[in-house]
XYZ file of N, CA and C in Angstrom:
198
model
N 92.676 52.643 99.654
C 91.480 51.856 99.843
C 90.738 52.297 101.113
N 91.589 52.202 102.116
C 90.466 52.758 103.209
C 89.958 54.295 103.339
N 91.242 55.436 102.862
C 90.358 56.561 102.494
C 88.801 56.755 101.411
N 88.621 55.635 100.559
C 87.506 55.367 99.616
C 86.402 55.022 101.085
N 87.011 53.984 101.517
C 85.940 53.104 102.697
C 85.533 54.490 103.771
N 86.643 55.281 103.666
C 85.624 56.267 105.147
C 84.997 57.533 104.494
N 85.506 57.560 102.876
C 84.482 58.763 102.139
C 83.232 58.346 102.174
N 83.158 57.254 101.656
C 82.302 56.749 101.814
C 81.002 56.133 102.972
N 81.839 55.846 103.931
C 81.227 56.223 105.206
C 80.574 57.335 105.705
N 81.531 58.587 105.075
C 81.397 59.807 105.504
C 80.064 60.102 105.009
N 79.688 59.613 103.466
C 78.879 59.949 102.122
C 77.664 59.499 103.137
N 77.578 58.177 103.474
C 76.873 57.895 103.582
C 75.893 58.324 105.110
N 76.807 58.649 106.147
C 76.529 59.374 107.199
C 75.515 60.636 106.779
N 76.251 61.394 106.331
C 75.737 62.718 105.616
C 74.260 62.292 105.081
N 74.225 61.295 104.290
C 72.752 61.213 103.763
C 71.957 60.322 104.614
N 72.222 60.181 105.429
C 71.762 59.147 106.594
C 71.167 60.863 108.009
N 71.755 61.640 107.958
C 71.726 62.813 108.613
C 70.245 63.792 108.066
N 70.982 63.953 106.559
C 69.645 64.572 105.737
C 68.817 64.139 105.842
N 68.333 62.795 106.047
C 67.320 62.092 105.908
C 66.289 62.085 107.103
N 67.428 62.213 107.844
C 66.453 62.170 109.375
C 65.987 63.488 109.759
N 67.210 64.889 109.432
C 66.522 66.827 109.373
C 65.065 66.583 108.468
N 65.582 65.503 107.118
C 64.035 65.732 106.297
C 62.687 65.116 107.088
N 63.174 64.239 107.680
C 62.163 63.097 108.323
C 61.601 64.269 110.146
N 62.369 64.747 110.137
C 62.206 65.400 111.504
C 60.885 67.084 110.760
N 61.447 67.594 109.924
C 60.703 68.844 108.485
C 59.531 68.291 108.957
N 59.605 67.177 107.856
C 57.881 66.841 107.579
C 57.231 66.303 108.576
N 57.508 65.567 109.463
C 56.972 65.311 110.686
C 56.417 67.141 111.810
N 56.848 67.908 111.584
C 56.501 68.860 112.373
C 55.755 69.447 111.148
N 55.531 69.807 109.813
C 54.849 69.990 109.153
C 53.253 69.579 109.568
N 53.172 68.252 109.167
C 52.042 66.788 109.510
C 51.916 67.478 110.629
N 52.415 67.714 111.600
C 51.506 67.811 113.265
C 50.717 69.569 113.294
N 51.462 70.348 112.239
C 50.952 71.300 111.768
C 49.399 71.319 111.111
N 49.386 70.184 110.409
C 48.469 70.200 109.238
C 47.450 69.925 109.750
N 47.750 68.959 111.121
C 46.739 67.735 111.700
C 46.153 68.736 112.654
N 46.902 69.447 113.191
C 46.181 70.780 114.591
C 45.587 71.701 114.071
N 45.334 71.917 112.575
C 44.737 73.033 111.539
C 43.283 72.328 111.587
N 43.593 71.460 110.608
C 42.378 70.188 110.308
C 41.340 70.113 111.577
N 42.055 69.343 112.516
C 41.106 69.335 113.721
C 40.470 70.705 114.327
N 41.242 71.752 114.522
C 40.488 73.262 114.583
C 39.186 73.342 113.422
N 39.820 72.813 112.372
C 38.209 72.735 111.374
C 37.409 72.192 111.753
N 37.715 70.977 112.110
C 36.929 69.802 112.096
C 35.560 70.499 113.567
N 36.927 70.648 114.650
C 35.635 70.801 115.469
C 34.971 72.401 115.327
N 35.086 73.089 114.627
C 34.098 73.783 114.362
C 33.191 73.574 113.690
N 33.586 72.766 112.304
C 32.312 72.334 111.529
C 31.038 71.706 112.657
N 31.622 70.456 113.295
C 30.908 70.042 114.172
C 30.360 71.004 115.368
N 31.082 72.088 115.914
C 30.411 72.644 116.870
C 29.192 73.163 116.260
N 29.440 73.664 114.643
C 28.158 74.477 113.794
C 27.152 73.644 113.820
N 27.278 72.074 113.076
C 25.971 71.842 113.138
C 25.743 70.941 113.873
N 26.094 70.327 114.905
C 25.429 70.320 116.068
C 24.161 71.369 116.714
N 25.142 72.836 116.391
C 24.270 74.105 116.626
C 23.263 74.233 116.025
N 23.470 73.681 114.621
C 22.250 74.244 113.756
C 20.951 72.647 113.826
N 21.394 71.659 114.238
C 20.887 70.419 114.603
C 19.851 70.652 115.832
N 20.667 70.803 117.430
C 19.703 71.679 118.016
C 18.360 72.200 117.960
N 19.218 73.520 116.798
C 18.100 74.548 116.636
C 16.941 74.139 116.135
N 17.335 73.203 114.998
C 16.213 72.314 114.379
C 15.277 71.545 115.318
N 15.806 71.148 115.857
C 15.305 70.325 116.845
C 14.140 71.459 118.002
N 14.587 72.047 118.120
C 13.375 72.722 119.212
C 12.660 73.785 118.653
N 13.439 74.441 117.298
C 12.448 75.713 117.109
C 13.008 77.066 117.907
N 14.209 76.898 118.412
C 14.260 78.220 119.429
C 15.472 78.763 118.271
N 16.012 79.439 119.131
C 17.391 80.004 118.771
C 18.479 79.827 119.662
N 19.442 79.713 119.089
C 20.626 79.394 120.836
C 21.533 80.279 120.324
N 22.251 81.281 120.745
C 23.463 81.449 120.582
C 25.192 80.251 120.613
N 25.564 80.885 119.458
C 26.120 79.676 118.877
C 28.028 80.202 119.887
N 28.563 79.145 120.538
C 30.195 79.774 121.464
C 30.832 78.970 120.737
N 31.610 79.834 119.844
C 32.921 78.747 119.511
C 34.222 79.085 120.122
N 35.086 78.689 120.563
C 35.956 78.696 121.670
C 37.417 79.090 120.617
């Protein structure tokens, strides 16, 4: 009986372990996805801001994306 009780312990450790390597995966994935996204994001916005500007006065600006 108690070798059942600590396989089981054991079982359950183990998937209690996986869960958190999986939970730890996708969490550094997500912070991946989110530092991609935002690199988009603020370029879209640096563009038309740029092209907003331009509208705005009629000139030309050279456009710095960093």
């Amino acid at each position: 009986m108690a070798s059942n009780e600590n396989s089981d312990q054991a079982a359950r450790m183990d998937a209690m372990q996986e869960a958190n390597e999986n939970w730890d995966r996708q969490a550094a994935i997500n912070a991946e996805d989110e530092e991609r996204l935002n690199g988009v994001f603020c370029r879209l916005f640096t563009y038309f801001r740029y092209r907003f500007f331009q509208m705005l006065s009629g000139e030309e600006y050279e456009l710095q994306l960093h």
